[in-house]
XYZ file of C-alpha atoms in Angstrom:
388
model
C -4.787 13.642 10.781
C -7.210 10.859 9.974
C -8.900 10.964 6.582
C -12.011 9.095 5.436
C -12.996 8.909 1.735
C -16.546 9.357 0.470
C -17.546 6.256 -1.471
C -20.266 5.606 -4.033
C -21.492 2.005 -3.984
C -24.359 -0.318 -4.885
C -24.964 -1.920 -1.500
C -28.570 -0.679 -1.639
C -29.065 -2.327 -5.052
C -29.230 -6.091 -4.423
C -29.901 -6.874 -8.091
C -26.938 -4.905 -9.483
C -23.370 -6.120 -9.003
C -20.029 -6.198 -10.782
C -19.454 -9.669 -12.224
C -16.058 -11.276 -11.557
C -13.717 -11.207 -14.561
C -12.078 -14.547 -13.731
C -13.490 -17.793 -15.151
C -15.263 -19.923 -12.554
C -12.764 -22.779 -12.824
C -9.937 -20.452 -11.750
C -11.644 -19.055 -8.645
C -10.691 -20.277 -5.196
C -13.271 -20.908 -2.475
C -12.588 -17.463 -1.006
C -12.767 -15.620 -4.328
C -16.414 -14.538 -4.212
C -16.171 -13.496 -0.576
C -13.196 -11.205 -1.176
C -14.287 -9.839 -4.579
C -15.535 -6.227 -4.573
C -18.783 -6.369 -6.534
C -20.419 -3.202 -5.181
C -17.988 -0.254 -5.007
C -18.274 2.248 -7.865
C -16.112 5.105 -6.562
C -13.599 5.048 -3.717
C -13.311 8.826 -3.541
C -13.578 11.950 -5.743
C -10.633 14.344 -5.765
C -10.474 17.979 -6.891
C -7.675 18.585 -9.399
C -6.366 21.863 -10.762
C -8.870 24.358 -12.092
C -12.435 23.182 -12.581
C -11.728 19.459 -12.933
C -12.054 16.485 -10.603
C -11.300 12.766 -10.711
C -13.584 10.023 -9.398
C -11.421 6.999 -8.556
C -12.843 3.491 -8.376
C -12.478 -0.157 -9.347
C -12.920 -1.041 -13.035
C -16.592 -1.156 -14.040
C -16.226 -4.415 -15.997
C -19.754 -5.856 -16.404
C -21.234 -2.576 -15.090
C -19.808 -0.602 -18.019
C -22.955 -0.476 -20.125
C -25.003 0.634 -17.125
C -22.637 3.137 -15.495
C -20.038 4.318 -18.009
C -22.357 6.968 -19.464
C -23.619 8.174 -16.083
C -24.604 11.833 -15.817
C -22.741 13.935 -13.258
C -24.275 17.135 -11.879
C -23.051 19.830 -9.504
C -24.882 20.544 -6.276
C -26.551 23.383 -8.198
C -27.844 20.995 -10.866
C -25.438 21.929 -13.675
C -24.267 19.061 -15.880
C -20.558 18.299 -15.837
C -18.580 16.952 -18.751
C -17.447 13.437 -17.897
C -15.176 10.848 -19.496
C -14.615 7.303 -18.273
C -11.025 6.036 -18.463
C -9.916 2.414 -18.079
C -6.662 1.626 -16.308
C -5.077 -1.562 -14.961
C -7.494 -2.757 -12.241
C -8.793 0.778 -11.961
C -11.612 2.906 -13.371
C -11.575 6.727 -13.475
C -14.218 9.336 -14.247
C -12.632 12.600 -15.385
C -15.037 15.401 -14.527
C -14.858 18.895 -16.059
C -16.738 22.110 -15.316
C -17.084 21.396 -11.612
C -18.058 25.070 -10.975
C -16.477 25.081 -7.497
C -19.089 22.591 -6.314
C -18.336 20.672 -3.137
C -20.555 17.711 -4.010
C -21.827 15.867 -7.063
C -24.783 13.771 -8.090
C -24.308 10.689 -10.241
C -27.337 9.466 -12.230
C -27.656 6.238 -14.217
C -30.434 3.696 -14.931
C -32.890 5.537 -12.707
C -30.441 5.466 -9.784
C -29.091 8.605 -8.128
C -25.957 8.695 -5.965
C -24.257 11.569 -4.154
C -20.617 12.163 -3.285
C -18.331 14.887 -1.991
C -15.491 16.332 -4.019
C -12.487 16.259 -1.737
C -10.286 19.359 -1.783
C -6.647 18.707 -2.680
C -4.411 17.964 0.309
C -1.074 18.020 -1.513
C 0.041 20.897 0.720
C 0.276 18.488 3.665
C 3.246 16.672 2.116
C 4.651 19.487 -0.036
C 8.450 19.344 0.021
C 8.481 16.242 2.214
C 10.060 12.812 1.846
C 7.073 10.516 2.199
C 6.564 6.788 2.677
C 3.146 5.307 1.983
C 1.599 1.889 2.323
C -1.612 -0.131 2.583
C -1.859 -2.265 5.719
C -4.288 -4.466 7.611
C -3.786 -5.551 11.221
C -0.003 -5.307 11.152
C 1.285 -5.243 14.709
C 1.551 -1.669 16.037
C 5.111 -2.289 17.214
C 6.053 -3.461 13.719
C 4.532 -0.266 12.287
C 6.474 1.903 14.728
C 9.764 0.051 14.078
C 9.236 0.263 10.310
C 8.601 4.013 10.434
C 11.526 4.612 12.822
C 13.976 2.877 10.495
C 12.950 4.978 7.505
C 12.909 8.218 9.504
C 16.364 7.634 11.013
C 18.149 5.961 8.113
C 16.511 7.488 5.033
C 15.357 10.883 6.315
C 11.674 10.145 5.714
C 9.639 12.912 7.381
C 6.117 12.052 6.218
C 3.981 8.903 6.400
C 0.760 8.314 4.470
C -0.770 5.161 5.938
C -3.823 3.498 4.361
C -5.564 1.262 6.900
C -7.570 -1.469 5.177
C -10.291 -2.776 7.534
C -8.052 -3.374 10.571
C -10.006 -4.866 13.459
C -7.134 -5.377 15.925
C -7.045 -1.625 16.637
C -8.366 1.745 15.423
C -6.971 4.355 13.033
C -6.413 6.541 16.090
C -4.177 3.816 17.547
C -2.067 3.813 14.375
C -1.784 7.595 14.445
C -0.739 7.655 18.093
C 1.882 4.973 17.460
C 3.379 6.822 14.484
C 3.456 10.044 16.493
C 6.012 8.376 18.772
C 8.553 8.312 15.911
C 10.973 11.244 16.092
C 11.533 12.988 12.773
C 8.066 12.521 11.313
C 6.642 15.966 10.583
C 3.430 14.936 8.854
C 1.329 11.789 9.377
C -1.968 10.974 7.696
C -3.874 7.756 8.365
C -6.513 7.023 5.731
C -9.458 4.776 6.533
C -9.716 2.606 3.428
C -12.721 0.323 4.110
C -12.821 -1.562 0.822
C -12.343 -5.230 0.019
C -8.751 -5.901 -0.956
C -9.836 -8.393 -3.584
C -8.807 -11.939 -4.473
C -5.166 -12.730 -4.953
C -3.897 -14.134 -8.206
C -4.210 -17.582 -9.687
C -1.862 -19.020 -12.334
C -2.209 -16.717 -15.317
C -4.613 -14.362 -13.537
C -4.023 -11.128 -11.620
C -7.303 -9.436 -12.367
C -9.408 -8.850 -9.253
C -7.200 -7.148 -6.627
C -8.543 -3.630 -7.214
C -8.045 -2.112 -3.779
C -4.314 -1.371 -3.812
C -4.484 0.116 -7.297
C -7.121 2.495 -5.978
C -4.774 3.441 -3.132
C -1.982 4.254 -5.593
C -4.138 6.627 -7.636
C -5.756 8.188 -4.569
C -2.419 8.811 -2.837
C -0.920 10.335 -5.968
C -3.846 12.634 -6.737
C -5.009 13.745 -3.294
C -1.816 13.821 -1.217
C 1.556 13.313 -2.906
C 1.781 15.414 -6.074
C 4.044 18.044 -4.465
C 6.226 15.758 -2.319
C 9.996 15.773 -2.896
C 10.274 12.004 -2.578
C 7.679 9.216 -2.482
C 8.586 5.708 -1.343
C 6.196 2.770 -1.724
C 6.913 -0.127 0.627
C 5.069 -2.309 3.119
C 5.522 -2.796 6.855
C 7.421 -6.053 6.237
C 9.854 -4.439 3.762
C 13.129 -2.683 4.598
C 15.270 -1.043 1.896
C 18.999 -0.496 2.477
C 21.866 0.491 0.183
C 24.911 -1.734 0.258
C 27.027 1.245 1.382
C 24.377 2.656 3.724
C 23.626 5.815 1.738
C 20.099 7.141 2.287
C 17.459 7.337 -0.418
C 17.219 11.080 0.106
C 20.963 11.490 -0.493
C 20.948 9.221 -3.525
C 17.988 10.833 -5.267
C 19.420 14.303 -4.601
C 22.529 13.257 -6.554
C 20.746 11.247 -9.240
C 19.156 12.420 -12.475
C 16.858 9.387 -12.461
C 13.320 10.293 -11.392
C 12.444 6.685 -10.431
C 14.224 3.900 -8.570
C 13.050 0.292 -8.390
C 14.408 -2.012 -5.700
C 14.650 -5.779 -6.234
C 14.337 -7.842 -3.092
C 15.091 -11.048 -1.239
C 13.723 -12.837 1.818
C 14.853 -12.256 5.388
C 14.312 -15.215 7.700
C 14.552 -16.043 11.382
C 15.283 -18.969 13.679
C 12.784 -21.786 14.070
C 11.992 -21.033 17.718
C 9.991 -17.888 16.945
C 6.362 -18.624 17.842
C 3.325 -16.394 17.524
C 1.422 -16.083 20.775
C -1.724 -13.910 20.590
C -1.252 -12.979 24.250
C 2.267 -11.732 23.483
C 1.773 -10.264 20.024
C 4.960 -8.201 20.293
C 7.167 -11.196 21.111
C 9.105 -10.792 17.860
C 10.062 -7.783 15.747
C 12.073 -6.851 12.643
C 15.286 -6.863 14.674
C 14.852 -10.561 15.496
C 15.334 -11.676 11.875
C 18.784 -11.273 10.331
C 19.249 -14.276 8.022
C 19.192 -13.959 4.245
C 18.966 -16.772 1.723
C 22.383 -17.816 0.425
C 23.094 -17.242 -2.351
C 21.004 -14.091 -2.367
C 18.115 -14.794 -4.709
C 16.308 -11.640 -5.844
C 12.990 -13.479 -5.840
C 10.799 -10.701 -4.405
C 9.028 -8.324 -6.757
C 10.457 -4.790 -6.668
C 9.137 -1.706 -4.925
C 9.938 1.840 -5.931
C 10.692 5.448 -5.020
C 10.243 8.531 -7.204
C 10.190 12.310 -7.421
C 6.557 13.163 -8.289
C 7.419 16.526 -9.871
C 9.591 14.736 -12.443
C 6.944 12.163 -13.412
C 3.832 12.608 -15.534
C 1.068 12.118 -12.965
C -1.121 10.618 -15.683
C 1.205 7.610 -15.673
C -0.336 4.951 -13.438
C 1.445 4.096 -10.207
C 1.340 0.333 -9.739
C 2.324 -1.893 -6.833
C 5.688 -2.908 -8.314
C 6.322 -0.389 -11.094
C 5.290 2.844 -12.787
C 3.371 2.687 -16.055
C 5.792 2.749 -18.964
C 8.888 2.351 -16.788
C 9.112 -1.440 -17.031
C 12.324 -2.475 -15.282
C 14.344 0.401 -16.737
C 15.062 1.811 -13.276
C 15.798 -1.506 -11.591
C 19.153 -1.529 -9.821
C 20.967 -3.637 -7.253
C 22.653 -0.999 -5.074
C 19.570 -0.519 -2.905
C 17.994 -3.854 -2.049
C 14.662 -4.637 -0.458
C 14.635 -7.008 2.506
C 11.257 -8.756 2.666
C 10.547 -10.272 6.087
C 9.085 -13.726 5.529
C 8.055 -14.192 9.160
C 6.238 -10.919 9.891
C 2.893 -12.617 9.384
C -0.453 -11.295 10.553
C -2.725 -14.203 11.494
C -6.464 -13.950 11.262
C -8.286 -14.203 14.554
C -8.588 -17.870 15.429
C -5.849 -18.840 12.958
C -2.891 -18.945 15.332
C -2.007 -22.531 14.395
C -1.821 -21.587 10.723
C 0.314 -18.531 11.555
C 2.780 -20.697 13.450
C 3.004 -23.158 10.547
C 3.888 -20.236 8.281
C 6.440 -18.970 10.781
C 8.101 -22.366 10.776
C 8.073 -22.419 6.977
C 9.753 -19.005 6.962
C 12.502 -20.049 9.363
C 16.121 -20.376 8.299
C 16.352 -24.017 9.432
C 16.808 -26.371 6.510
C 18.014 -23.599 4.187
C 21.440 -22.309 3.363
C 21.396 -18.858 4.924
C 23.848 -16.206 6.008
C 23.713 -13.329 8.447
C 22.858 -10.192 6.490
C 25.798 -7.927 7.395
C 24.238 -4.853 5.781
C 21.036 -5.316 7.764
C 23.015 -5.818 10.961
C 25.143 -2.739 10.366
C 22.523 -0.198 9.318
C 19.145 -1.355 10.675
C 19.625 -3.383 13.847
C 21.227 -0.482 15.799
C 18.132 1.642 15.142
C 15.991 -1.037 16.800
C 18.422 -1.901 19.609
C 16.547 -0.166 22.428
C 16.028 -3.602 24.016
C 17.850 -6.922 24.017
C 17.932 -8.620 20.609
C 16.385 -12.041 21.130
C 17.735 -14.041 18.183
C 21.125 -12.698 17.144
C 22.818 -16.114 17.430
C 23.294 -18.521 14.542
C 20.312 -20.840 13.962
């Protein structure tokens, strides 16, 4: 299925905006363009009983104006509301929803409406699910990524958040994922919100979008899944002995696993050509830095039923977990050269491809990758299996 959230925003209020939290001297030229100054709520999700959760970016400078907003049912009854601050996230906990399907939000003479979305946890109940946020990743990369996890790790559900892709439609993503044998449930979520500025030295404070995805996925879709894996299209996780995540977690008492990672590189003659956008794939890159340097931030997998869902899911960790569940048996391979260029930025993409090549570095063929992943993708000739 394809799912679209129901947002509450201030696009019709030109004089009201969220002010950036980062000092002016630490903003790049693109900061203001990518900063989300207008979204209040990404989506509102029905929880157990008569409660709901409105999920959005942090209010920041809008706190005094919006934090004490009044929420009413579609019948005009006042709900009890509490605003909760999280890391790069703002939540309104709503009580006494009275089985209403919509709400009204009133503040400073402004009135906004939103739907309360019925829980969809049944879609992934009992499933082993992989979820990600993606923009314009090549459809072949998406299919190859999903096929590896379905075949090797027994993943049978994919929750795919599409963030403003303009190379293709959500329907295209869904059709491509439907080609992967073993996937029993696929949901593509239209997530049309600004991703937010990336960090600057000492500052990771404005990239709200992915934190919203984490909370939304957990609350609306994944609470009853058997296994949840968070990783991107350019990330492949493999155990040194080839055991699957499903097998490992079934034998383990640990409810969370965190996977450190290293870079996977390719030969210098890989070139991005917009007319041949599928000219290279995961299978074409088999070289790891030598010695293996675990320089990539970790990703994670967990059993939702064994975790307090009030703990915040973050991009690289779970609130309160720190690195307690970090291990080096399963390792994340992060593909340095699977780069999505912006339209008209082909030259820049090729410079980055060259920078990600194995030439000029001490590298080795990743035997584990070759043994457990490459055969899954070997439906066609492997272009770059030779030494660089």
